GROMACS .gro file of C-alpha atoms in nm:
model
  494
    1UNK     CA    1  -3.393  -0.451   3.885
    2UNK     CA    2  -3.452  -0.105   3.712
    3UNK     CA    3  -3.679   0.154   3.942
    4UNK     CA    4  -4.012   0.289   3.777
    5UNK     CA    5  -3.850   0.621   3.760
    6UNK     CA    6  -3.563   0.487   3.596
    7UNK     CA    7  -3.728   0.273   3.356
    8UNK     CA    8  -3.970   0.547   3.268
    9UNK     CA    9  -3.643   0.826   3.176
   10UNK     CA   10  -3.552   0.514   2.953
   11UNK     CA   11  -3.888   0.580   2.751
   12UNK     CA   12  -3.938   0.948   2.732
   13UNK     CA   13  -3.563   1.086   2.827
   14UNK     CA   14  -3.485   1.172   2.463
   15UNK     CA   15  -3.834   1.137   2.258
   16UNK     CA   16  -3.723   1.349   1.956
   17UNK     CA   17  -3.380   1.169   1.914
   18UNK     CA   18  -3.547   0.816   1.984
   19UNK     CA   19  -3.820   0.896   1.726
   20UNK     CA   20  -3.596   0.977   1.455
   21UNK     CA   21  -3.338   0.723   1.490
   22UNK     CA   22  -3.615   0.465   1.507
   23UNK     CA   23  -3.714   0.584   1.178
   24UNK     CA   24  -3.372   0.532   1.002
   25UNK     CA   25  -3.340   0.185   1.170
   26UNK     CA   26  -3.729   0.082   1.051
   27UNK     CA   27  -3.590   0.188   0.712
   28UNK     CA   28  -3.241  -0.017   0.698
   29UNK     CA   29  -3.397  -0.294   0.867
   30UNK     CA   30  -3.666  -0.375   0.574
   31UNK     CA   31  -3.392  -0.462   0.318
   32UNK     CA   32  -3.196  -0.703   0.583
   33UNK     CA   33  -3.494  -0.850   0.726
   34UNK     CA   34  -3.598  -0.977   0.353
   35UNK     CA   35  -3.232  -1.050   0.306
   36UNK     CA   36  -3.228  -1.294   0.642
   37UNK     CA   37  -3.567  -1.451   0.544
   38UNK     CA   38  -3.421  -1.559   0.195
   39UNK     CA   39  -3.097  -1.689   0.386
   40UNK     CA   40  -3.364  -1.897   0.622
   41UNK     CA   41  -3.562  -2.021   0.306
   42UNK     CA   42  -3.872  -1.842   0.415
   43UNK     CA   43  -4.118  -1.602   0.259
   44UNK     CA   44  -3.997  -1.243   0.323
   45UNK     CA   45  -4.275  -1.167   0.557
   46UNK     CA   46  -4.154  -1.420   0.812
   47UNK     CA   47  -3.837  -1.209   0.876
   48UNK     CA   48  -4.049  -0.851   0.874
   49UNK     CA   49  -4.304  -0.997   1.081
   50UNK     CA   50  -3.997  -1.115   1.340
   51UNK     CA   51  -3.829  -0.782   1.310
   52UNK     CA   52  -4.129  -0.571   1.432
   53UNK     CA   53  -4.228  -0.827   1.702
   54UNK     CA   54  -3.872  -0.868   1.852
   55UNK     CA   55  -3.783  -0.509   1.827
   56UNK     CA   56  -4.136  -0.389   2.019
   57UNK     CA   57  -4.069  -0.661   2.292
   58UNK     CA   58  -3.738  -0.628   2.375
   59UNK     CA   59  -3.758  -0.233   2.387
   60UNK     CA   60  -4.040  -0.330   2.670
   61UNK     CA   61  -3.876  -0.614   2.823
   62UNK     CA   62  -3.483  -0.614   2.774
   63UNK     CA   63  -3.191  -0.469   2.949
   64UNK     CA   64  -3.028  -0.258   2.706
   65UNK     CA   65  -3.209   0.070   2.602
   66UNK     CA   66  -3.114   0.188   2.268
   67UNK     CA   67  -2.982  -0.162   2.147
   68UNK     CA   68  -3.171  -0.291   1.850
   69UNK     CA   69  -3.322  -0.608   1.800
   70UNK     CA   70  -3.463  -0.825   1.515
   71UNK     CA   71  -3.432  -1.085   1.250
   72UNK     CA   72  -3.076  -1.149   1.176
   73UNK     CA   73  -2.819  -1.368   0.977
   74UNK     CA   74  -2.653  -1.518   1.263
   75UNK     CA   75  -2.990  -1.728   1.367
   76UNK     CA   76  -3.123  -1.736   1.009
   77UNK     CA   77  -2.821  -1.969   0.891
   78UNK     CA   78  -2.883  -2.210   1.181
   79UNK     CA   79  -3.239  -2.279   1.065
   80UNK     CA   80  -3.152  -2.297   0.680
   81UNK     CA   81  -3.159  -2.729   0.721
   82UNK     CA   82  -3.433  -2.741   0.980
   83UNK     CA   83  -3.661  -2.525   0.738
   84UNK     CA   84  -3.551  -2.756   0.427
   85UNK     CA   85  -3.598  -3.095   0.599
   86UNK     CA   86  -3.900  -2.996   0.802
   87UNK     CA   87  -4.068  -2.696   0.694
   88UNK     CA   88  -4.168  -2.352   0.812
   89UNK     CA   89  -4.383  -2.491   1.099
   90UNK     CA   90  -4.112  -2.664   1.268
   91UNK     CA   91  -3.924  -2.346   1.239
   92UNK     CA   92  -4.178  -2.155   1.427
   93UNK     CA   93  -4.212  -2.419   1.690
   94UNK     CA   94  -3.799  -2.409   1.700
   95UNK     CA   95  -3.821  -2.017   1.749
   96UNK     CA   96  -4.067  -2.049   2.029
   97UNK     CA   97  -3.859  -2.320   2.219
   98UNK     CA   98  -3.534  -2.090   2.164
   99UNK     CA   99  -3.682  -1.822   2.355
  100UNK     CA  100  -3.797  -2.041   2.656
  101UNK     CA  101  -3.458  -2.167   2.677
  102UNK     CA  102  -3.301  -1.819   2.675
  103UNK     CA  103  -3.580  -1.703   2.953
  104UNK     CA  104  -3.420  -2.008   3.155
  105UNK     CA  105  -3.064  -1.882   3.077
  106UNK     CA  106  -3.144  -1.513   3.194
  107UNK     CA  107  -3.328  -1.665   3.545
  108UNK     CA  108  -3.009  -1.872   3.600
  109UNK     CA  109  -2.823  -1.554   3.531
  110UNK     CA  110  -2.602  -1.653   3.274
  111UNK     CA  111  -2.521  -1.327   3.150
  112UNK     CA  112  -2.262  -1.292   3.407
  113UNK     CA  113  -2.071  -1.467   3.201
  114UNK     CA  114  -1.969  -1.183   2.981
  115UNK     CA  115  -1.713  -1.098   3.238
  116UNK     CA  116  -1.521  -1.361   3.099
  117UNK     CA  117  -1.483  -1.244   2.767
  118UNK     CA  118  -1.182  -1.038   2.748
  119UNK     CA  119  -1.128  -0.688   2.580
  120UNK     CA  120  -0.927  -0.844   2.295
  121UNK     CA  121  -1.199  -1.083   2.229
  122UNK     CA  122  -1.443  -0.792   2.199
  123UNK     CA  123  -1.225  -0.609   1.963
  124UNK     CA  124  -1.155  -0.884   1.766
  125UNK     CA  125  -1.577  -0.956   1.773
  126UNK     CA  126  -1.665  -0.588   1.645
  127UNK     CA  127  -1.358  -0.588   1.360
  128UNK     CA  128  -1.492  -0.918   1.220
  129UNK     CA  129  -1.880  -0.796   1.259
  130UNK     CA  130  -1.737  -0.472   1.046
  131UNK     CA  131  -1.533  -0.662   0.776
  132UNK     CA  132  -1.895  -0.884   0.721
  133UNK     CA  133  -2.131  -0.575   0.731
  134UNK     CA  134  -1.903  -0.455   0.444
  135UNK     CA  135  -1.886  -0.810   0.291
  136UNK     CA  136  -2.258  -0.788   0.266
  137UNK     CA  137  -2.273  -0.497   0.059
  138UNK     CA  138  -2.064  -0.657  -0.234
  139UNK     CA  139  -2.360  -0.818  -0.404
  140UNK     CA  140  -2.525  -0.510  -0.428
  141UNK     CA  141  -2.188  -0.341  -0.581
  142UNK     CA  142  -2.133  -0.618  -0.827
  143UNK     CA  143  -2.260  -0.613  -1.199
  144UNK     CA  144  -2.480  -0.295  -1.134
  145UNK     CA  145  -2.514   0.040  -1.358
  146UNK     CA  146  -2.265   0.319  -1.292
  147UNK     CA  147  -2.494   0.547  -1.159
  148UNK     CA  148  -2.542   0.274  -0.859
  149UNK     CA  149  -2.177   0.378  -0.755
  150UNK     CA  150  -2.251   0.729  -0.793
  151UNK     CA  151  -2.561   0.749  -0.561
  152UNK     CA  152  -2.369   0.538  -0.350
  153UNK     CA  153  -2.089   0.781  -0.326
  154UNK     CA  154  -2.348   1.075  -0.316
  155UNK     CA  155  -2.507   0.878  -0.002
  156UNK     CA  156  -2.173   0.861   0.173
  157UNK     CA  157  -2.130   1.218   0.103
  158UNK     CA  158  -2.465   1.323   0.256
  159UNK     CA  159  -2.429   1.106   0.558
  160UNK     CA  160  -2.078   1.263   0.638
  161UNK     CA  161  -2.098   1.612   0.553
  162UNK     CA  162  -2.457   1.679   0.638
  163UNK     CA  163  -2.393   1.672   0.989
  164UNK     CA  164  -2.148   1.992   0.942
  165UNK     CA  165  -2.473   2.189   0.857
  166UNK     CA  166  -2.685   2.033   1.143
  167UNK     CA  167  -2.712   1.739   1.357
  168UNK     CA  168  -3.085   1.811   1.445
  169UNK     CA  169  -3.195   1.538   1.197
  170UNK     CA  170  -2.984   1.192   1.135
  171UNK     CA  171  -2.813   1.226   0.842
  172UNK     CA  172  -2.856   0.873   0.711
  173UNK     CA  173  -3.227   0.984   0.737
  174UNK     CA  174  -3.162   1.248   0.515
  175UNK     CA  175  -2.962   1.039   0.258
  176UNK     CA  176  -3.272   0.814   0.219
  177UNK     CA  177  -3.507   1.067   0.145
  178UNK     CA  178  -3.272   1.271  -0.095
  179UNK     CA  179  -3.194   0.948  -0.269
  180UNK     CA  180  -3.519   0.812  -0.305
  181UNK     CA  181  -3.665   1.150  -0.429
  182UNK     CA  182  -3.384   1.160  -0.707
  183UNK     CA  183  -3.437   0.810  -0.779
  184UNK     CA  184  -3.835   0.856  -0.825
  185UNK     CA  185  -3.863   1.191  -0.995
  186UNK     CA  186  -3.556   1.150  -1.256
  187UNK     CA  187  -3.634   0.798  -1.343
  188UNK     CA  188  -3.317   0.635  -1.217
  189UNK     CA  189  -3.306   0.291  -1.345
  190UNK     CA  190  -3.140   0.109  -1.028
  191UNK     CA  191  -3.210  -0.169  -0.781
  192UNK     CA  192  -3.485  -0.090  -0.508
  193UNK     CA  193  -3.607  -0.235  -0.182
  194UNK     CA  194  -3.881  -0.394  -0.367
  195UNK     CA  195  -3.644  -0.602  -0.604
  196UNK     CA  196  -3.545  -0.766  -0.264
  197UNK     CA  197  -3.887  -0.969  -0.236
  198UNK     CA  198  -4.267  -0.867  -0.190
  199UNK     CA  199  -4.378  -0.663   0.119
  200UNK     CA  200  -4.668  -0.827   0.333
  201UNK     CA  201  -4.949  -0.610   0.307
  202UNK     CA  202  -5.131  -0.749   0.622
  203UNK     CA  203  -5.078  -0.750   1.002
  204UNK     CA  204  -4.926  -1.056   1.178
  205UNK     CA  205  -5.200  -1.269   1.331
  206UNK     CA  206  -5.138  -1.527   1.645
  207UNK     CA  207  -5.116  -1.868   1.538
  208UNK     CA  208  -5.004  -2.212   1.680
  209UNK     CA  209  -4.743  -2.365   1.500
  210UNK     CA  210  -4.889  -2.659   1.313
  211UNK     CA  211  -4.675  -2.973   1.401
  212UNK     CA  212  -4.721  -3.280   1.643
  213UNK     CA  213  -4.681  -3.232   2.016
  214UNK     CA  214  -4.454  -3.535   2.081
  215UNK     CA  215  -4.110  -3.617   2.185
  216UNK     CA  216  -3.995  -3.690   1.828
  217UNK     CA  217  -4.076  -3.337   1.750
  218UNK     CA  218  -3.883  -3.201   2.057
  219UNK     CA  219  -3.584  -3.422   1.945
  220UNK     CA  220  -3.611  -3.255   1.612
  221UNK     CA  221  -3.613  -2.889   1.723
  222UNK     CA  222  -3.412  -2.911   2.021
  223UNK     CA  223  -3.089  -2.912   1.863
  224UNK     CA  224  -3.194  -2.595   1.642
  225UNK     CA  225  -3.346  -2.436   1.927
  226UNK     CA  226  -3.038  -2.468   2.137
  227UNK     CA  227  -2.791  -2.334   1.913
  228UNK     CA  228  -3.010  -2.063   1.813
  229UNK     CA  229  -3.059  -1.961   2.175
  230UNK     CA  230  -2.666  -1.974   2.248
  231UNK     CA  231  -2.598  -1.764   1.940
  232UNK     CA  232  -2.859  -1.538   2.000
  233UNK     CA  233  -2.733  -1.438   2.328
  234UNK     CA  234  -2.384  -1.432   2.267
  235UNK     CA  235  -2.450  -1.188   1.980
  236UNK     CA  236  -2.693  -0.973   2.186
  237UNK     CA  237  -2.466  -0.963   2.475
  238UNK     CA  238  -2.169  -0.854   2.302
  239UNK     CA  239  -2.368  -0.583   2.141
  240UNK     CA  240  -2.498  -0.483   2.475
  241UNK     CA  241  -2.139  -0.417   2.596
  242UNK     CA  242  -2.047  -0.246   2.291
  243UNK     CA  243  -2.336  -0.016   2.352
  244UNK     CA  244  -2.272   0.045   2.674
  245UNK     CA  245  -1.908   0.140   2.562
  246UNK     CA  246  -2.086   0.393   2.323
  247UNK     CA  247  -2.321   0.552   2.558
  248UNK     CA  248  -2.135   0.504   2.873
  249UNK     CA  249  -2.401   0.367   3.025
  250UNK     CA  250  -2.490   0.040   3.215
  251UNK     CA  251  -2.712  -0.261   3.102
  252UNK     CA  252  -2.891  -0.564   3.284
  253UNK     CA  253  -2.707  -0.818   3.104
  254UNK     CA  254  -2.946  -1.103   3.294
  255UNK     CA  255  -3.245  -0.882   3.157
  256UNK     CA  256  -3.166  -0.905   2.826
  257UNK     CA  257  -3.152  -1.273   2.835
  258UNK     CA  258  -3.485  -1.291   2.937
  259UNK     CA  259  -3.623  -1.007   2.712
  260UNK     CA  260  -3.465  -1.164   2.392
  261UNK     CA  261  -3.651  -1.473   2.490
  262UNK     CA  262  -3.968  -1.334   2.563
  263UNK     CA  263  -3.949  -1.192   2.217
  264UNK     CA  264  -3.865  -1.486   2.026
  265UNK     CA  265  -4.124  -1.721   2.237
  266UNK     CA  266  -4.399  -1.458   2.107
  267UNK     CA  267  -4.231  -1.445   1.761
  268UNK     CA  268  -4.276  -1.778   1.683
  269UNK     CA  269  -4.637  -1.715   1.770
  270UNK     CA  270  -4.692  -1.501   1.493
  271UNK     CA  271  -4.529  -1.638   1.235
  272UNK     CA  272  -4.169  -1.483   1.263
  273UNK     CA  273  -3.849  -1.649   1.283
  274UNK     CA  274  -3.596  -1.625   1.612
  275UNK     CA  275  -3.386  -1.302   1.619
  276UNK     CA  276  -3.132  -1.122   1.844
  277UNK     CA  277  -2.963  -0.784   1.881
  278UNK     CA  278  -2.815  -0.649   1.571
  279UNK     CA  279  -2.468  -0.456   1.636
  280UNK     CA  280  -2.481  -0.263   1.257
  281UNK     CA  281  -2.861  -0.148   1.324
  282UNK     CA  282  -2.772  -0.082   1.726
  283UNK     CA  283  -2.457   0.131   1.588
  284UNK     CA  284  -2.678   0.347   1.350
  285UNK     CA  285  -2.953   0.393   1.619
  286UNK     CA  286  -2.702   0.537   1.872
  287UNK     CA  287  -2.523   0.733   1.569
  288UNK     CA  288  -2.881   0.874   1.466
  289UNK     CA  289  -2.902   0.993   1.849
  290UNK     CA  290  -3.118   0.669   1.958
  291UNK     CA  291  -3.037   0.630   2.329
  292UNK     CA  292  -3.394   0.492   2.514
  293UNK     CA  293  -3.616   0.231   2.493
  294UNK     CA  294  -3.821   0.441   2.274
  295UNK     CA  295  -3.575   0.382   1.980
  296UNK     CA  296  -3.618   0.021   1.946
  297UNK     CA  297  -3.982   0.005   1.995
  298UNK     CA  298  -4.039   0.270   1.739
  299UNK     CA  299  -3.822   0.118   1.461
  300UNK     CA  300  -4.046  -0.207   1.540
  301UNK     CA  301  -4.365   0.021   1.474
  302UNK     CA  302  -4.274   0.200   1.213
  303UNK     CA  303  -4.120  -0.103   0.997
  304UNK     CA  304  -4.456  -0.260   1.044
  305UNK     CA  305  -4.651   0.091   0.903
  306UNK     CA  306  -4.384   0.132   0.642
  307UNK     CA  307  -4.431  -0.240   0.469
  308UNK     CA  308  -4.849  -0.269   0.547
  309UNK     CA  309  -4.949   0.135   0.483
  310UNK     CA  310  -4.672   0.258   0.309
  311UNK     CA  311  -4.545  -0.046   0.130
  312UNK     CA  312  -4.578   0.075  -0.223
  313UNK     CA  313  -4.339   0.393  -0.151
  314UNK     CA  314  -4.094   0.190   0.083
  315UNK     CA  315  -4.029  -0.069  -0.212
  316UNK     CA  316  -3.896   0.237  -0.400
  317UNK     CA  317  -3.608   0.328  -0.187
  318UNK     CA  318  -3.294   0.259  -0.377
  319UNK     CA  319  -3.089   0.007  -0.238
  320UNK     CA  320  -2.774   0.233  -0.314
  321UNK     CA  321  -2.918   0.423  -0.030
  322UNK     CA  322  -2.887   0.168   0.227
  323UNK     CA  323  -2.568   0.042   0.073
  324UNK     CA  324  -2.391   0.352   0.189
  325UNK     CA  325  -2.527   0.352   0.537
  326UNK     CA  326  -2.422   0.008   0.603
  327UNK     CA  327  -2.033   0.129   0.447
  328UNK     CA  328  -2.082   0.388   0.698
  329UNK     CA  329  -2.161   0.144   0.974
  330UNK     CA  330  -1.902  -0.063   0.887
  331UNK     CA  331  -1.614   0.209   0.864
  332UNK     CA  332  -1.770   0.343   1.207
  333UNK     CA  333  -1.791   0.000   1.375
  334UNK     CA  334  -1.443  -0.139   1.261
  335UNK     CA  335  -1.158  -0.046   1.538
  336UNK     CA  336  -0.902   0.113   1.355
  337UNK     CA  337  -0.674   0.191   1.682
  338UNK     CA  338  -0.640  -0.212   1.691
  339UNK     CA  339  -0.437  -0.209   1.414
  340UNK     CA  340  -0.181   0.024   1.534
  341UNK     CA  341  -0.212  -0.125   1.863
  342UNK     CA  342  -0.101  -0.451   1.707
  343UNK     CA  343   0.296  -0.308   1.779
  344UNK     CA  344   0.218  -0.202   2.089
  345UNK     CA  345  -0.013  -0.442   2.262
  346UNK     CA  346   0.098  -0.772   2.433
  347UNK     CA  347   0.142  -1.033   2.185
  348UNK     CA  348  -0.106  -1.270   2.314
  349UNK     CA  349  -0.367  -1.008   2.309
  350UNK     CA  350  -0.296  -0.938   1.956
  351UNK     CA  351  -0.304  -1.339   1.829
  352UNK     CA  352  -0.640  -1.338   2.041
  353UNK     CA  353  -0.817  -1.035   1.830
  354UNK     CA  354  -0.650  -1.133   1.512
  355UNK     CA  355  -0.789  -1.535   1.580
  356UNK     CA  356  -1.126  -1.422   1.651
  357UNK     CA  357  -1.156  -1.218   1.323
  358UNK     CA  358  -1.030  -1.466   1.099
  359UNK     CA  359  -1.227  -1.711   1.241
  360UNK     CA  360  -1.551  -1.524   1.226
  361UNK     CA  361  -1.499  -1.393   0.896
  362UNK     CA  362  -1.409  -1.739   0.759
  363UNK     CA  363  -1.707  -1.923   0.936
  364UNK     CA  364  -1.940  -1.649   0.927
  365UNK     CA  365  -2.061  -1.772   1.276
  366UNK     CA  366  -2.033  -1.536   1.565
  367UNK     CA  367  -2.037  -1.786   1.847
  368UNK     CA  368  -1.737  -1.986   1.671
  369UNK     CA  369  -1.516  -1.688   1.637
  370UNK     CA  370  -1.597  -1.592   2.017
  371UNK     CA  371  -1.586  -1.938   2.155
  372UNK     CA  372  -1.229  -1.963   1.953
  373UNK     CA  373  -1.091  -1.590   2.100
  374UNK     CA  374  -1.199  -1.689   2.474
  375UNK     CA  375  -1.042  -2.026   2.470
  376UNK     CA  376  -0.700  -1.844   2.343
  377UNK     CA  377  -0.758  -1.563   2.633
  378UNK     CA  378  -0.812  -1.855   2.866
  379UNK     CA  379  -0.503  -2.073   2.744
  380UNK     CA  380  -0.271  -1.741   2.724
  381UNK     CA  381  -0.393  -1.644   3.076
  382UNK     CA  382  -0.301  -1.963   3.259
  383UNK     CA  383   0.042  -1.947   3.070
  384UNK     CA  384   0.138  -1.601   3.208
  385UNK     CA  385  -0.006  -1.702   3.555
  386UNK     CA  386   0.224  -2.003   3.568
  387UNK     CA  387   0.509  -1.796   3.476
  388UNK     CA  388   0.452  -1.641   3.810
  389UNK     CA  389   0.511  -1.976   3.993
  390UNK     CA  390   0.822  -2.028   4.193
  391UNK     CA  391   0.965  -2.276   4.445
  392UNK     CA  392   1.232  -2.147   4.661
  393UNK     CA  393   1.417  -2.386   4.940
  394UNK     CA  394   1.615  -2.355   5.234
  395UNK     CA  395   1.827  -2.615   5.417
  396UNK     CA  396   1.892  -2.632   5.786
  397UNK     CA  397   2.249  -2.587   5.948
  398UNK     CA  398   2.244  -2.978   6.040
  399UNK     CA  399   2.127  -3.090   5.704
  400UNK     CA  400   1.848  -3.270   5.816
  401UNK     CA  401   1.552  -3.039   5.764
  402UNK     CA  402   1.463  -2.862   5.401
  403UNK     CA  403   1.215  -2.582   5.399
  404UNK     CA  404   1.020  -2.563   5.041
  405UNK     CA  405   0.837  -2.209   5.036
  406UNK     CA  406   0.603  -2.211   4.708
  407UNK     CA  407   0.482  -1.899   4.583
  408UNK     CA  408   0.213  -1.798   4.306
  409UNK     CA  409  -0.081  -1.998   4.219
  410UNK     CA  410  -0.077  -2.382   4.203
  411UNK     CA  411  -0.289  -2.521   3.952
  412UNK     CA  412  -0.304  -2.766   3.665
  413UNK     CA  413  -0.059  -2.561   3.473
  414UNK     CA  414   0.181  -2.480   3.758
  415UNK     CA  415   0.155  -2.851   3.865
  416UNK     CA  416   0.478  -2.981   3.661
  417UNK     CA  417   0.665  -2.695   3.751
  418UNK     CA  418   0.588  -2.737   4.125
  419UNK     CA  419   0.697  -3.149   4.120
  420UNK     CA  420   0.993  -3.031   3.941
  421UNK     CA  421   1.123  -2.829   4.230
  422UNK     CA  422   1.174  -3.094   4.458
  423UNK     CA  423   1.482  -3.303   4.501
  424UNK     CA  424   1.327  -3.671   4.642
  425UNK     CA  425   1.651  -3.823   4.649
  426UNK     CA  426   1.794  -3.602   4.926
  427UNK     CA  427   1.866  -3.805   5.242
  428UNK     CA  428   1.642  -3.594   5.510
  429UNK     CA  429   1.467  -3.637   5.810
  430UNK     CA  430   1.199  -3.341   5.802
  431UNK     CA  431   1.036  -3.185   5.516
  432UNK     CA  432   0.825  -2.863   5.551
  433UNK     CA  433   0.646  -2.734   5.240
  434UNK     CA  434   0.539  -2.381   5.323
  435UNK     CA  435   0.226  -2.271   5.109
  436UNK     CA  436   0.162  -1.930   5.295
  437UNK     CA  437   0.231  -1.731   4.985
  438UNK     CA  438   0.055  -1.979   4.754
  439UNK     CA  439  -0.320  -2.060   4.675
  440UNK     CA  440  -0.400  -2.420   4.555
  441UNK     CA  441  -0.679  -2.394   4.323
  442UNK     CA  442  -0.787  -2.729   4.151
  443UNK     CA  443  -0.743  -3.143   4.160
  444UNK     CA  444  -0.442  -3.117   3.990
  445UNK     CA  445  -0.258  -2.927   4.216
  446UNK     CA  446  -0.403  -3.122   4.504
  447UNK     CA  447  -0.271  -3.450   4.307
  448UNK     CA  448   0.059  -3.261   4.254
  449UNK     CA  449   0.079  -3.205   4.668
  450UNK     CA  450  -0.037  -3.538   4.739
  451UNK     CA  451   0.239  -3.719   4.540
  452UNK     CA  452   0.501  -3.474   4.697
  453UNK     CA  453   0.437  -3.586   5.028
  454UNK     CA  454   0.428  -3.896   4.942
  455UNK     CA  455   0.736  -3.952   4.783
  456UNK     CA  456   0.922  -3.766   5.040
  457UNK     CA  457   0.746  -4.008   5.279
  458UNK     CA  458   0.864  -4.323   5.083
  459UNK     CA  459   1.259  -4.190   5.159
  460UNK     CA  460   1.171  -4.163   5.499
  461UNK     CA  461   1.129  -3.810   5.580
  462UNK     CA  462   0.869  -3.649   5.812
  463UNK     CA  463   0.651  -3.415   5.593
  464UNK     CA  464   0.458  -3.113   5.740
  465UNK     CA  465   0.246  -2.885   5.538
  466UNK     CA  466   0.210  -2.515   5.663
  467UNK     CA  467   0.051  -2.168   5.564
  468UNK     CA  468  -0.262  -2.323   5.392
  469UNK     CA  469  -0.508  -2.048   5.337
  470UNK     CA  470  -0.861  -2.093   5.394
  471UNK     CA  471  -0.959  -2.206   5.071
  472UNK     CA  472  -0.694  -2.420   5.023
  473UNK     CA  473  -0.714  -2.601   5.321
  474UNK     CA  474  -1.108  -2.663   5.234
  475UNK     CA  475  -0.979  -2.826   4.904
  476UNK     CA  476  -0.689  -3.006   5.023
  477UNK     CA  477  -0.912  -3.178   5.310
  478UNK     CA  478  -1.161  -3.278   5.092
  479UNK     CA  479  -0.964  -3.397   4.786
  480UNK     CA  480  -0.604  -3.492   4.917
  481UNK     CA  481  -0.518  -3.856   5.040
  482UNK     CA  482  -0.150  -3.808   5.152
  483UNK     CA  483  -0.305  -3.835   5.529
  484UNK     CA  484  -0.507  -4.147   5.471
  485UNK     CA  485  -0.429  -4.519   5.539
  486UNK     CA  486  -0.243  -4.704   5.286
  487UNK     CA  487  -0.117  -4.358   5.094
  488UNK     CA  488   0.222  -4.467   5.060
  489UNK     CA  489   0.144  -4.832   4.980
  490UNK     CA  490  -0.064  -4.731   4.682
  491UNK     CA  491   0.230  -4.501   4.574
  492UNK     CA  492   0.446  -4.796   4.576
  493UNK     CA  493   0.253  -5.002   4.377
  494UNK     CA  494   0.251  -4.753   4.096
   0.00000   0.00000   0.00000
């Protein structure tokens, strides 16, 4: 648990930087929230209200200061079918249930599972997100006036050159202000935020989803809620790890699960859609100087203030300014060193990274891409460990006693090599299997040990197993059958 002193520092340790960064993030959130609402097939205000609610609540209850959470495409795409077949009210109910599931996952400390995501998967995840962020800008650069390209280029120039003058003001914020002023006073005919959809003009209100409270309803929304809960937490925890690395500070992954759950549950009751952490916005926040909880909180509050009070002005922000910022994010997010490392890193690590990138970009589903990466990492790891397995043997001078010395990890991937190391046709009186340099892990390895002992006994040899460590002895005593009555007869029956 975070101490009260540390929690207070997370709020007020970087007030100026957090407020300015929160303002930049809020401006960038508006078109994205509208776009994600369109993806899900709902009114733009659903995504905008969700972004406000999720940002404010995760700032208070989350486990990663400085990370931005809001409505996202990753969760929006999962709700398309539900909205089409059953309507908005079922989406709100599914959002509430998804939040409750996430709270349960946090209580069960499932955030600790992040330790099983390898660095190669993380790099693939980051690179895929960078590519998707860039690809998402293509529609804003296709079939548009030449002036749009000029404004985007000018925006990128401001973003990268302004910090040479001063870093007191975030360059993305300067980009938005300058291009908006130019667009308004020079009357540029370019696409603006207002062209994305109508901004709401009222505050969100508490409401209970208007659905039948019965088992049939639960069966309808549960699959969607479960998918949103898992995908949302996966993206949030991966993003939290990235922000950890960017800021050299730790985060509480299980608290983040609970914070995301509380945010989604509350959001469903104010008419918002489910969301999670946003890697692009989080990187904008960090690069703009945001480090504490106040940055995410400010982003949510500024967002609501701008759409409700300053909606007419915000609607006139040229999309070119926001496109420039997102291109900057994609460039900064992509791990360019990973391309050079393809020649020096182990081939298996490179395959995992590339497979993760290709799967995420092809499916536009972060969960599937990360799952593929984790599975490949597990397979390659098991293969490597299996290669370190060896069995040596020594025969006594009289040729009646052979000792097999097992070294390495005995598990499902090395069980076949274990069995292949024995000569069951050799005429022996005694066989010793020395596992003092080995560890027995699973039911496959216990079954292999059983089979070896029973085959030697079938040939008339006495078998002794020595050197079992405590953990190996426990699993062998529990699962092995070679010392149970009738074990040899059962083998003969096969």
